[in-house]
Short mmCIF file of C-alpha atoms in Angstrom, two decimals:
data_model
loop_
_atom_site.label_atom_id
_atom_site.label_comp_id
_atom_site.label_asym_id
_atom_site.label_seq_id
_atom_site.Cartn_x
_atom_site.Cartn_y
_atom_site.Cartn_z
CA MET A 1 -26.44 -8.87 -13.08
CA ASN A 2 -27.31 -12.66 -13.21
CA ASP A 3 -25.64 -12.87 -16.61
CA VAL A 4 -22.53 -11.51 -15.20
CA ARG A 5 -22.61 -13.66 -12.31
CA THR A 6 -23.09 -16.78 -14.41
CA TYR A 7 -20.20 -15.60 -16.72
CA LEU A 8 -17.87 -15.16 -13.64
CA GLU A 9 -18.51 -18.53 -12.31
CA GLN A 10 -18.19 -20.29 -15.60
CA LYS A 11 -14.90 -18.42 -16.18
CA ARG A 12 -13.60 -18.76 -12.56
CA GLU A 13 -11.03 -21.56 -13.38
CA GLU A 14 -9.72 -19.86 -16.40
CA HIS A 15 -9.24 -16.56 -14.40
CA LEU A 16 -7.38 -18.28 -11.74
CA ASP A 17 -5.09 -19.82 -14.09
CA GLU A 18 -4.49 -16.47 -15.45
CA LEU A 19 -3.94 -14.88 -12.27
CA LYS A 20 -1.42 -17.66 -11.56
CA GLN A 21 0.46 -16.53 -14.66
CA LEU A 22 0.70 -12.96 -13.45
CA LEU A 23 1.85 -14.00 -9.88
CA ALA A 24 4.52 -16.08 -11.30
CA ILE A 25 6.25 -13.06 -12.65
CA PRO A 26 8.77 -11.87 -10.08
CA SER A 27 8.27 -7.96 -10.76
CA VAL A 28 10.22 -6.85 -7.77
CA SER A 29 10.69 -3.18 -8.46
CA ALA A 30 13.47 -2.58 -5.75
CA LEU A 31 15.75 -5.09 -7.27
CA SER A 32 17.53 -4.21 -10.22
CA GLU A 33 18.26 -7.98 -11.03
CA HIS A 34 14.34 -7.93 -11.76
CA LYS A 35 14.18 -5.18 -14.06
CA GLU A 36 13.23 -7.35 -17.23
CA ASP A 37 10.65 -9.20 -15.03
CA VAL A 38 9.01 -5.85 -14.18
CA ARG A 39 8.83 -5.17 -17.96
CA LYS A 40 7.41 -8.51 -18.55
CA ALA A 41 4.46 -8.05 -16.05
CA ALA A 42 3.74 -4.71 -17.78
CA ALA A 43 3.60 -6.55 -21.18
CA TRP A 44 1.39 -9.15 -19.59
CA PHE A 45 -1.23 -6.44 -18.50
CA VAL A 46 -0.95 -4.66 -22.00
CA ASP A 47 -1.88 -8.17 -23.64
CA THR A 48 -4.66 -8.95 -21.08
CA LEU A 49 -6.25 -5.57 -21.29
CA GLN A 50 -6.49 -6.00 -25.16
CA LYS A 51 -8.19 -9.48 -24.83
CA ALA A 52 -10.77 -8.17 -22.32
CA GLY A 53 -11.80 -5.54 -24.78
CA LEU A 54 -10.24 -2.22 -23.48
CA GLU A 55 -8.90 0.15 -26.13
CA HIS A 56 -5.89 2.46 -26.62
CA VAL A 57 -3.91 0.01 -24.67
CA GLU A 58 -0.21 1.25 -24.31
CA MET A 59 3.07 0.62 -22.62
CA ILE A 60 4.38 4.10 -21.53
CA GLU A 61 7.96 4.42 -20.98
CA THR A 62 9.24 6.36 -17.73
CA LYS A 63 12.93 7.05 -16.43
CA GLY A 64 12.30 3.81 -14.64
CA HIS A 65 9.72 1.06 -15.06
CA PRO A 66 6.97 1.56 -17.54
CA LEU A 67 3.30 2.44 -16.86
CA VAL A 68 0.21 0.75 -18.66
CA TYR A 69 -2.61 2.75 -19.84
CA ALA A 70 -6.02 1.56 -21.41
CA ASP A 71 -9.37 3.20 -21.56
CA TRP A 72 -13.15 2.69 -23.08
CA LEU A 73 -15.14 5.76 -23.60
CA HIS A 74 -18.25 5.01 -25.12
CA ALA A 75 -20.83 5.61 -22.07
CA LYS A 76 -22.13 8.77 -23.36
CA GLY A 77 -23.32 11.05 -20.52
CA LYS A 78 -21.97 8.90 -17.85
CA PRO A 79 -19.13 9.56 -15.39
CA THR A 80 -15.57 8.67 -16.27
CA VAL A 81 -13.57 6.58 -13.83
CA LEU A 82 -9.86 6.37 -13.34
CA ILE A 83 -8.93 2.96 -12.06
CA TYR A 84 -5.33 2.81 -10.57
CA GLY A 85 -3.39 -0.30 -9.72
CA HIS A 86 0.39 -1.73 -9.60
CA TYR A 87 1.74 -4.40 -10.81
CA ASP A 88 5.14 -4.36 -9.07
CA VAL A 89 5.81 -6.41 -5.91
CA GLN A 90 7.99 -6.28 -2.46
CA PRO A 91 11.04 -8.34 -2.33
CA VAL A 92 10.57 -11.85 -0.79
CA ASP A 93 12.95 -11.95 1.85
CA PRO A 94 13.30 -14.05 4.22
CA ILE A 95 12.70 -16.73 1.69
CA ASN A 96 13.12 -19.43 4.10
CA LEU A 97 9.81 -18.50 5.88
CA TRP A 98 7.62 -19.11 2.86
CA GLU A 99 5.88 -22.43 2.74
CA THR A 100 5.74 -22.49 -0.96
CA PRO A 101 7.95 -20.50 -3.13
CA PRO A 102 6.69 -16.94 -3.63
CA PHE A 103 6.55 -16.80 -7.52
CA GLU A 104 5.09 -20.37 -7.61
CA PRO A 105 1.34 -19.63 -6.85
CA SER A 106 -0.38 -22.27 -5.02
CA ILE A 107 -4.13 -22.54 -3.83
CA ARG A 108 -5.02 -24.16 -0.57
CA GLU A 109 -7.44 -23.82 1.98
CA GLY A 110 -9.49 -21.40 -0.18
CA LYS A 111 -6.64 -19.00 -0.66
CA ILE A 112 -4.16 -18.37 -3.36
CA PHE A 113 -0.54 -17.85 -2.06
CA ALA A 114 1.99 -15.82 -3.76
CA ARG A 115 3.96 -12.70 -3.75
CA GLY A 116 1.60 -9.71 -5.02
CA ALA A 117 -1.55 -12.15 -4.50
CA THR A 118 -3.32 -9.39 -2.81
CA ASP A 119 -0.87 -6.40 -3.01
CA ASP A 120 -1.55 -5.42 -5.72
CA LYS A 121 -1.65 -7.84 -8.63
CA GLY A 122 -4.65 -9.65 -7.51
CA GLN A 123 -6.90 -6.80 -7.01
CA THR A 124 -5.67 -5.01 -10.08
CA PHE A 125 -6.36 -8.54 -12.13
CA MET A 126 -9.91 -8.18 -10.57
CA HIS A 127 -10.74 -4.90 -12.08
CA ILE A 128 -10.00 -6.02 -15.62
CA LYS A 129 -11.94 -9.27 -15.13
CA ALA A 130 -14.79 -7.21 -13.86
CA LEU A 131 -14.98 -4.85 -17.01
CA GLU A 132 -14.31 -7.78 -19.31
CA ALA A 133 -17.25 -9.81 -17.71
CA LEU A 134 -19.71 -6.58 -18.31
CA LEU A 135 -18.30 -6.11 -21.96
CA LYS A 136 -18.89 -9.97 -22.79
CA THR A 137 -22.30 -10.25 -21.14
CA GLU A 138 -23.88 -6.85 -21.71
CA GLY A 139 -21.88 -5.77 -24.63
CA THR A 140 -20.96 -2.31 -23.13
CA LEU A 141 -19.77 -0.57 -19.93
CA PRO A 142 -22.15 1.49 -17.64
CA VAL A 143 -19.52 4.01 -17.25
CA ASN A 144 -16.47 5.26 -18.96
CA VAL A 145 -13.18 3.92 -17.94
CA LYS A 146 -9.38 4.61 -17.87
CA LEU A 147 -6.87 2.61 -16.58
CA ILE A 148 -3.29 3.44 -15.29
CA ILE A 149 -1.08 0.54 -13.78
CA GLU A 150 2.08 1.44 -12.61
CA GLY A 151 5.40 -0.52 -11.84
CA GLU A 152 7.01 1.36 -9.07
CA GLU A 153 4.38 1.84 -6.29
CA GLU A 154 6.52 -0.35 -4.05
CA ILE A 155 9.46 2.19 -4.38
CA GLY A 156 7.41 5.34 -3.88
CA SER A 157 6.12 5.98 -7.26
CA PRO A 158 9.08 8.23 -8.35
CA ASN A 159 7.82 8.65 -12.07
CA LEU A 160 4.26 8.59 -11.82
CA ASP A 161 3.99 12.19 -10.19
CA PRO A 162 5.65 13.92 -13.12
CA PHE A 163 3.50 11.94 -15.54
CA VAL A 164 0.39 12.62 -13.72
CA GLU A 165 1.31 16.19 -13.72
CA GLN A 166 2.14 16.41 -17.44
CA GLU A 167 -0.80 14.10 -18.66
CA GLN A 168 -3.70 15.24 -16.66
CA ASN A 169 -5.75 15.63 -19.69
CA LYS A 170 -5.19 12.13 -20.63
CA LEU A 171 -5.99 10.95 -17.25
CA GLN A 172 -8.97 13.37 -16.54
CA ALA A 173 -11.86 11.58 -14.80
CA ASP A 174 -14.76 12.22 -12.39
CA VAL A 175 -13.48 9.77 -9.75
CA LEU A 176 -10.57 7.86 -8.95
CA VAL A 177 -11.14 3.96 -7.66
CA ILE A 178 -8.07 2.00 -6.19
CA SER A 179 -8.24 -1.61 -4.57
CA ASP A 180 -5.28 -1.71 -2.77
CA THR A 181 -6.55 -1.60 0.93
CA PRO A 182 -7.90 -4.17 3.41
CA MET A 183 -11.26 -4.79 4.43
CA LEU A 184 -11.94 -4.53 8.15
CA GLY A 185 -12.15 -8.56 8.53
CA LYS A 186 -13.70 -11.54 6.99
CA GLY A 187 -17.13 -10.58 5.72
CA LYS A 188 -16.62 -7.13 6.99
CA PRO A 189 -16.28 -4.71 3.73
CA ALA A 190 -14.59 -1.28 4.43
CA ILE A 191 -14.03 1.90 2.52
CA CYS A 192 -10.83 3.53 3.39
CA THR A 193 -11.05 7.33 3.68
CA GLY A 194 -7.49 7.98 4.84
CA LEU A 195 -4.16 7.06 4.28
CA ARG A 196 -0.90 7.73 6.33
CA GLY A 197 2.07 9.29 4.44
CA LEU A 198 5.67 8.24 4.68
CA CYS A 199 9.12 9.58 4.93
CA SER A 200 12.25 7.08 5.29
CA LEU A 201 15.89 7.82 6.00
CA GLN A 202 19.08 6.01 6.45
CA ILE A 203 21.23 6.78 9.48
CA ASP A 204 25.16 6.04 9.07
CA VAL A 205 27.32 6.28 12.02
CA LYS A 206 31.09 6.46 11.54
CA GLY A 207 33.71 6.32 14.45
CA THR A 208 37.10 5.02 14.13
CA LYS A 209 38.99 4.38 10.80
CA GLY A 210 38.40 0.74 11.15
CA ASP A 211 37.23 -1.82 13.63
CA LEU A 212 39.39 -2.10 16.62
CA HIS A 213 40.46 -4.73 19.32
CA SER A 214 38.08 -4.24 22.13
CA GLY A 215 40.69 -5.30 24.53
CA LEU A 216 43.37 -2.83 23.52
CA TYR A 217 40.87 0.06 22.94
CA GLY A 218 37.76 -0.65 24.78
CA GLY A 219 37.02 2.12 27.09
CA ALA A 220 39.10 4.71 25.14
CA VAL A 221 37.07 5.37 21.92
CA GLN A 222 33.50 5.60 21.23
CA ASN A 223 31.82 2.67 19.85
CA SER A 224 29.59 3.39 16.76
CA VAL A 225 26.77 0.66 17.51
CA HIS A 226 26.48 1.98 21.25
CA ALA A 227 26.43 5.78 19.59
CA LEU A 228 23.76 4.69 17.15
CA VAL A 229 21.81 2.97 19.82
CA GLN A 230 22.07 6.04 22.04
CA LEU A 231 20.98 8.18 19.03
CA LEU A 232 17.86 6.18 18.17
CA ASP A 233 16.61 5.82 21.73
CA SER A 234 16.59 9.51 22.00
CA MET A 235 13.88 9.73 19.31
CA ARG A 236 11.10 7.87 21.19
CA ASN A 237 10.14 7.79 24.88
CA GLU A 238 8.75 4.91 26.85
CA LYS A 239 5.19 6.37 26.15
CA GLY A 240 5.49 5.81 22.76
CA GLN A 241 5.83 9.36 21.71
CA VAL A 242 8.22 10.69 19.14
CA MET A 243 10.43 13.11 20.92
CA VAL A 244 11.85 14.75 17.74
CA GLU A 245 11.14 18.72 18.19
CA GLY A 246 8.39 20.12 16.05
CA PHE A 247 7.14 16.38 15.03
CA TYR A 248 3.67 16.72 15.94
CA ASP A 249 3.17 20.54 15.23
CA ASP A 250 1.13 20.07 11.91
CA VAL A 251 -0.90 17.23 13.00
CA VAL A 252 -4.69 17.59 12.45
CA ASP A 253 -6.59 15.63 15.09
CA ALA A 254 -9.30 13.27 14.00
CA SER A 255 -12.83 14.63 14.84
CA PRO A 256 -14.64 13.35 18.20
CA GLU A 257 -17.18 11.74 15.63
CA GLU A 258 -14.59 9.88 13.73
CA ARG A 259 -12.92 8.56 17.06
CA GLU A 260 -16.30 7.37 18.25
CA SER A 261 -17.00 5.59 15.06
CA PHE A 262 -13.65 3.67 15.46
CA ALA A 263 -14.42 2.71 19.00
CA ARG A 264 -17.57 1.27 17.60
CA LEU A 265 -15.74 -1.02 15.17
CA ASP A 266 -15.43 -4.77 16.09
CA HIS A 267 -11.81 -4.76 17.09
CA HIS A 268 -10.42 -6.66 19.89
CA ASP A 269 -6.69 -6.26 21.22
CA ASP A 270 -6.73 -9.71 22.70
CA GLU A 271 -7.33 -11.23 19.17
CA MET A 272 -4.52 -9.03 17.62
CA LYS A 273 -2.14 -10.08 20.24
CA ASP A 274 -3.03 -13.75 19.44
CA GLU A 275 -2.63 -13.29 15.78
CA LEU A 276 0.60 -11.55 16.13
CA GLY A 277 1.92 -13.77 18.96
CA VAL A 278 2.84 -11.08 21.37
CA THR A 279 1.86 -10.67 24.94
CA GLU A 280 1.21 -7.00 24.95
CA LEU A 281 0.47 -4.26 22.25
CA PHE A 282 2.45 -1.12 22.44
CA GLY A 283 1.94 2.54 21.01
CA GLU A 284 1.38 6.07 21.97
CA GLU A 285 -0.28 6.71 25.13
CA GLY A 286 -3.61 8.07 25.24
CA PHE A 287 -5.05 6.31 21.85
CA SER A 288 -6.65 3.03 20.93
CA THR A 289 -4.94 0.66 18.93
CA LEU A 290 -6.86 1.49 15.78
CA GLU A 291 -6.24 5.31 16.44
CA ARG A 292 -2.50 4.61 16.74
CA THR A 293 -2.40 2.61 13.48
CA TRP A 294 -4.68 5.00 11.36
CA ILE A 295 -4.59 8.58 12.59
CA ARG A 296 -1.40 8.94 14.64
CA PRO A 297 2.04 9.31 13.17
CA THR A 298 4.88 7.22 14.05
CA LEU A 299 8.71 6.78 13.99
CA GLU A 300 9.84 3.20 13.58
CA ILE A 301 13.37 1.50 13.18
CA ASN A 302 13.25 -0.81 10.36
CA GLY A 303 16.89 -2.26 10.45
CA ILE A 304 20.02 -1.65 12.41
CA TYR A 305 23.51 -3.20 11.76
CA GLY A 306 26.94 -2.88 12.51
CA GLY A 307 30.00 -4.76 13.79
CA PHE A 308 30.45 -8.61 13.54
CA GLN A 309 27.36 -10.45 12.29
CA GLY A 310 28.85 -14.22 11.98
CA GLU A 311 28.62 -17.12 14.26
CA GLY A 312 30.12 -16.88 17.54
CA VAL A 313 32.19 -13.91 18.99
CA LYS A 314 34.58 -11.52 17.52
CA THR A 315 35.80 -9.06 20.08
CA VAL A 316 35.81 -5.78 18.09
CA ILE A 317 34.74 -2.22 18.63
CA PRO A 318 32.69 -1.51 15.29
CA SER A 319 33.82 1.36 13.15
CA GLU A 320 30.48 1.85 11.59
CA ALA A 321 26.82 1.27 12.54
CA HIS A 322 23.59 1.97 10.18
CA ALA A 323 19.99 2.05 10.85
CA LYS A 324 16.93 2.47 8.66
CA ILE A 325 13.79 4.49 9.76
CA THR A 326 10.38 5.29 8.59
CA CYS A 327 7.61 7.45 9.94
CA ARG A 328 4.11 7.12 9.11
CA LEU A 329 2.70 10.60 8.77
CA VAL A 330 -1.03 12.00 9.14
CA PRO A 331 -2.66 15.32 7.71
CA ASP A 332 -1.02 17.89 7.73
CA GLN A 333 2.38 16.58 8.02
CA ASP A 334 4.80 17.15 5.16
CA PRO A 335 7.37 14.28 4.64
CA HIS A 336 10.21 16.53 3.73
CA GLN A 337 9.45 18.79 6.50
CA ILE A 338 9.47 15.90 9.05
CA ALA A 339 12.75 14.48 7.41
CA SER A 340 14.40 17.79 8.00
CA LEU A 341 13.32 17.79 11.82
CA ILE A 342 14.78 14.54 12.10
CA GLU A 343 17.97 15.45 10.66
CA LYS A 344 18.14 18.54 13.06
CA HIS A 345 17.45 16.18 15.97
CA ILE A 346 20.28 13.95 15.02
CA GLU A 347 22.56 17.03 14.68
CA GLY A 348 21.68 17.93 18.32
CA HIS A 349 21.85 14.33 19.69
CA THR A 350 25.03 12.91 17.98
CA PRO A 351 27.33 11.34 20.76
CA LEU A 352 30.81 12.50 20.81
CA GLY A 353 33.35 10.99 18.90
CA VAL A 354 31.22 9.79 15.87
CA LYS A 355 30.21 11.45 12.60
CA VAL A 356 26.54 10.86 11.27
CA THR A 357 25.08 11.30 7.91
CA THR A 358 21.65 10.61 6.61
CA THR A 359 20.27 9.78 3.25
CA ARG A 360 16.50 10.19 2.38
CA PHE A 361 14.44 7.71 0.56
CA ASP A 362 10.93 7.20 -0.10
CA THR A 363 8.24 9.91 0.78
CA GLY A 364 4.63 10.26 0.45
CA ARG A 365 2.00 12.62 1.59
CA PRO A 366 -1.03 11.71 3.82
CA PHE A 367 -4.53 11.78 2.60
CA ALA A 368 -8.15 12.00 4.02
CA ALA A 369 -11.22 12.08 2.25
CA SER A 370 -15.24 12.78 3.39
CA ILE A 371 -17.39 9.76 3.57
CA ASP A 372 -20.10 12.00 2.21
CA HIS A 373 -19.05 11.96 -1.48
CA PRO A 374 -21.85 10.05 -3.75
CA ALA A 375 -18.96 8.15 -5.30
CA ILE A 376 -18.15 6.75 -1.84
CA GLN A 377 -21.79 6.14 -0.87
CA ALA A 378 -22.35 4.19 -4.09
CA ALA A 379 -19.35 1.92 -3.23
CA ALA A 380 -20.95 1.31 0.36
CA ARG A 381 -24.21 0.29 -1.22
CA SER A 382 -22.44 -2.09 -3.83
CA TYR A 383 -20.54 -3.76 -0.86
CA GLU A 384 -23.62 -4.28 0.95
CA ALA A 385 -25.55 -5.43 -1.79
CA ILE A 386 -23.06 -8.24 -2.39
CA TYR A 387 -21.60 -9.03 1.07
CA GLY A 388 -24.91 -8.63 2.97
CA GLU A 389 -23.21 -6.42 5.49
CA PRO A 390 -22.98 -2.61 5.77
CA ALA A 391 -19.54 -1.26 4.62
CA VAL A 392 -17.61 0.57 7.36
CA PHE A 393 -15.60 3.70 7.07
CA THR A 394 -12.18 3.13 7.95
CA ARG A 395 -8.52 4.73 7.67
CA MET A 396 -5.30 2.55 6.79
CA GLY A 397 -2.02 2.93 8.53
CA GLY A 398 -0.08 2.35 5.28
CA SER A 399 0.71 4.44 2.24
CA ILE A 400 -0.35 4.75 -1.23
CA PRO A 401 1.63 7.78 -2.46
CA VAL A 402 -0.24 8.19 -5.74
CA VAL A 403 -3.50 8.93 -3.87
CA GLU A 404 -2.40 12.32 -2.78
CA THR A 405 -0.84 13.26 -5.87
CA PHE A 406 -4.21 12.75 -7.72
CA HIS A 407 -6.12 14.38 -5.04
CA ARG A 408 -3.70 17.39 -5.00
CA LEU A 409 -3.04 17.78 -8.69
CA MET A 410 -6.48 16.83 -10.14
CA LYS A 411 -8.90 17.45 -7.28
CA LEU A 412 -10.32 13.83 -8.01
CA PRO A 413 -12.64 12.36 -5.37
CA ILE A 414 -10.90 8.92 -4.44
CA VAL A 415 -12.59 5.76 -3.61
CA LEU A 416 -10.54 3.36 -1.69
CA MET A 417 -12.45 -0.20 -2.06
CA GLY A 418 -10.30 -3.02 -1.38
CA PHE A 419 -10.83 -6.58 -0.95
CA GLY A 420 -7.99 -7.88 1.08
CA LEU A 421 -7.66 -8.73 4.48
CA PRO A 422 -5.27 -7.30 7.02
CA SER A 423 -4.07 -10.80 7.92
CA GLU A 424 -3.16 -11.81 4.35
CA ASN A 425 0.64 -11.01 4.79
CA PHE A 426 1.35 -8.47 2.27
CA HIS A 427 4.87 -7.33 2.34
CA ALA A 428 5.61 -10.67 4.26
CA PRO A 429 6.31 -14.28 3.64
CA ASN A 430 3.11 -16.56 2.69
CA GLU A 431 1.20 -13.57 1.18
CA HIS A 432 -2.14 -14.81 0.16
CA PHE A 433 -5.55 -13.63 -0.84
CA HIS A 434 -8.77 -15.25 -0.11
CA LEU A 435 -10.61 -16.45 -3.01
CA GLU A 436 -14.15 -15.72 -1.36
CA ASN A 437 -13.23 -12.11 -1.66
CA PHE A 438 -11.93 -12.80 -5.06
CA ASP A 439 -15.34 -14.12 -5.86
CA LYS A 440 -17.45 -11.67 -4.21
CA GLY A 441 -15.09 -8.75 -5.14
CA LEU A 442 -15.60 -9.24 -8.81
CA VAL A 443 -19.31 -9.03 -8.50
CA THR A 444 -19.02 -5.92 -6.29
CA LEU A 445 -17.19 -4.19 -8.82
CA CYS A 446 -19.46 -4.95 -11.63
CA HIS A 447 -22.30 -3.75 -9.25
CA TYR A 448 -20.33 -0.63 -8.37
CA TRP A 449 -20.05 0.46 -12.00
CA HIS A 450 -24.05 0.25 -12.28
CA GLU A 451 -24.29 2.29 -9.21
CA LEU A 452 -22.02 4.86 -10.19
CA ALA A 453 -23.94 5.24 -13.68
CA ASN A 454 -26.93 6.05 -11.71
CA ILE A 455 -25.26 8.20 -9.13
CA GLU A 456 -27.29 11.33 -10.22
CA GLU A 457 -30.52 9.24 -9.77
CA ASN A 458 -29.67 8.46 -6.15
#
C-alpha cells in the first residue's frame, strides 16, 4: 500500500485537474437542453476508463441517456465487485446563490466547488483513480471489477431497471459497491445500511375558466390557491404525522437495538439548528431527529405556485394552482401504493368548486441491509485503517433507486461506503467536496479491495 499512497500523492494535482474537466461538463439529465452535455460526460468516462486500464469499455445506448460499462476480470478465484455510480447532476437553480459558477470548478479552503463535486461525479471518479493506482503500482487488481455508470440517477433511473433485468449475466457479481452516501461528519466514516424510497406527484387545481377580478367575484367563487392550500393542509397535522389513510400501514419499525445505536451517535440538534439557520427543528412526534430522517416516512411540499407572481399587487382570483409533493418511504412501503393512497385522499378532500388532477413522477423503493455481511465488515475495517476511527452504521434519508433494483433482481449484498459530508450542499447551490476525504477516500478504496480479496481468510 505504500507504493499506492506514493503514486496517489504524486498524481494528486493531475487527478484534480482531471476532476475539474469532468465537473465542467453541465450534465443535467433533467433538462433537455443539456442532452448533448450528458452524452459528453458519458464519453469522458469512456475515455478515462480506457486510460485507467479497464477493459471492455463501452457506451451503451438506452431510450434516454447512455450507460457506461467497463470491467477487469483477471483475479482468478477472487470476488467480483460491481461498482455503480452516476455522471448526471441536478439543475443548478437558484444560480444567483452560487459564489462561483457551478460548472467552473474552483478550489478554496480545502474544498472543490462545483455541481456534482460530491454527488456523484467526484466519488465515482475516485473509484476509477483507485483502480488505476492499483493497476499502475501493482500491475493487477486484488479483485475482479465491473463498473456501470449511468446518466439518469437524478431523474429516477428510468432506463437502468430494464437494463439490469435484461443484462443480469453481464452484471453478475458477488457484491455491489456504491459511493453516493455521506459520512456521519468530519473524520467520522459511516456505512449506510438503509435508504428511504421515493414517490412524487404534481397536483393541479382548476377552478374558474380564467382569472377573475377579486372585487367583482370575490366571495362568490372558489379561489384555486385557497383550495390547494386547504387540500395540502389536510395531508399532515401539527405533530408532523401524515394524515393520508393507510400511509403507515406497511411501515416496518426499526428494531430497538438499531434505535439505540442511533441514540449513541454524536448528533446534536443545536448544532444542526445553527447549521441550517433555524430556531427549531420539526418532525414527527415521538422520534428523534435521526430517526425522523432515516427510518420514518415523510410527505413534503416541494413547490407551490398559482396566481400573480410579479412585483406589486394584482387583485385577481386565480383560476389555477399547482403543487409538487414528494414522499420519502421506508421498508416495506410501496411507492405506487402510496401514490394511490394520496390520490384517494385528494378525491375525498377536494374542496367544492374546483377540479383536481395529479401526475405521477419519480419513484424508488426503500432498502435496508444487515450490517453482518462480510463485505460490509470489510468496509468498516478499511475505513478504520485509514481514518483511524471506527466506522458507524447509519441509514440515509435520501434515495438511490437502483440500490433496491439490484437487491431485488440480483440478490446482491450492497455496500454503501461514501466519502461526502452531509454539509456539502449536494442538490443545492455551492455544492462542494472536501479534499481531505478525496485523499483519504482513494486510499480507503484501495485498502478495501485488498480486504475484500481476503474476505474468506477473515
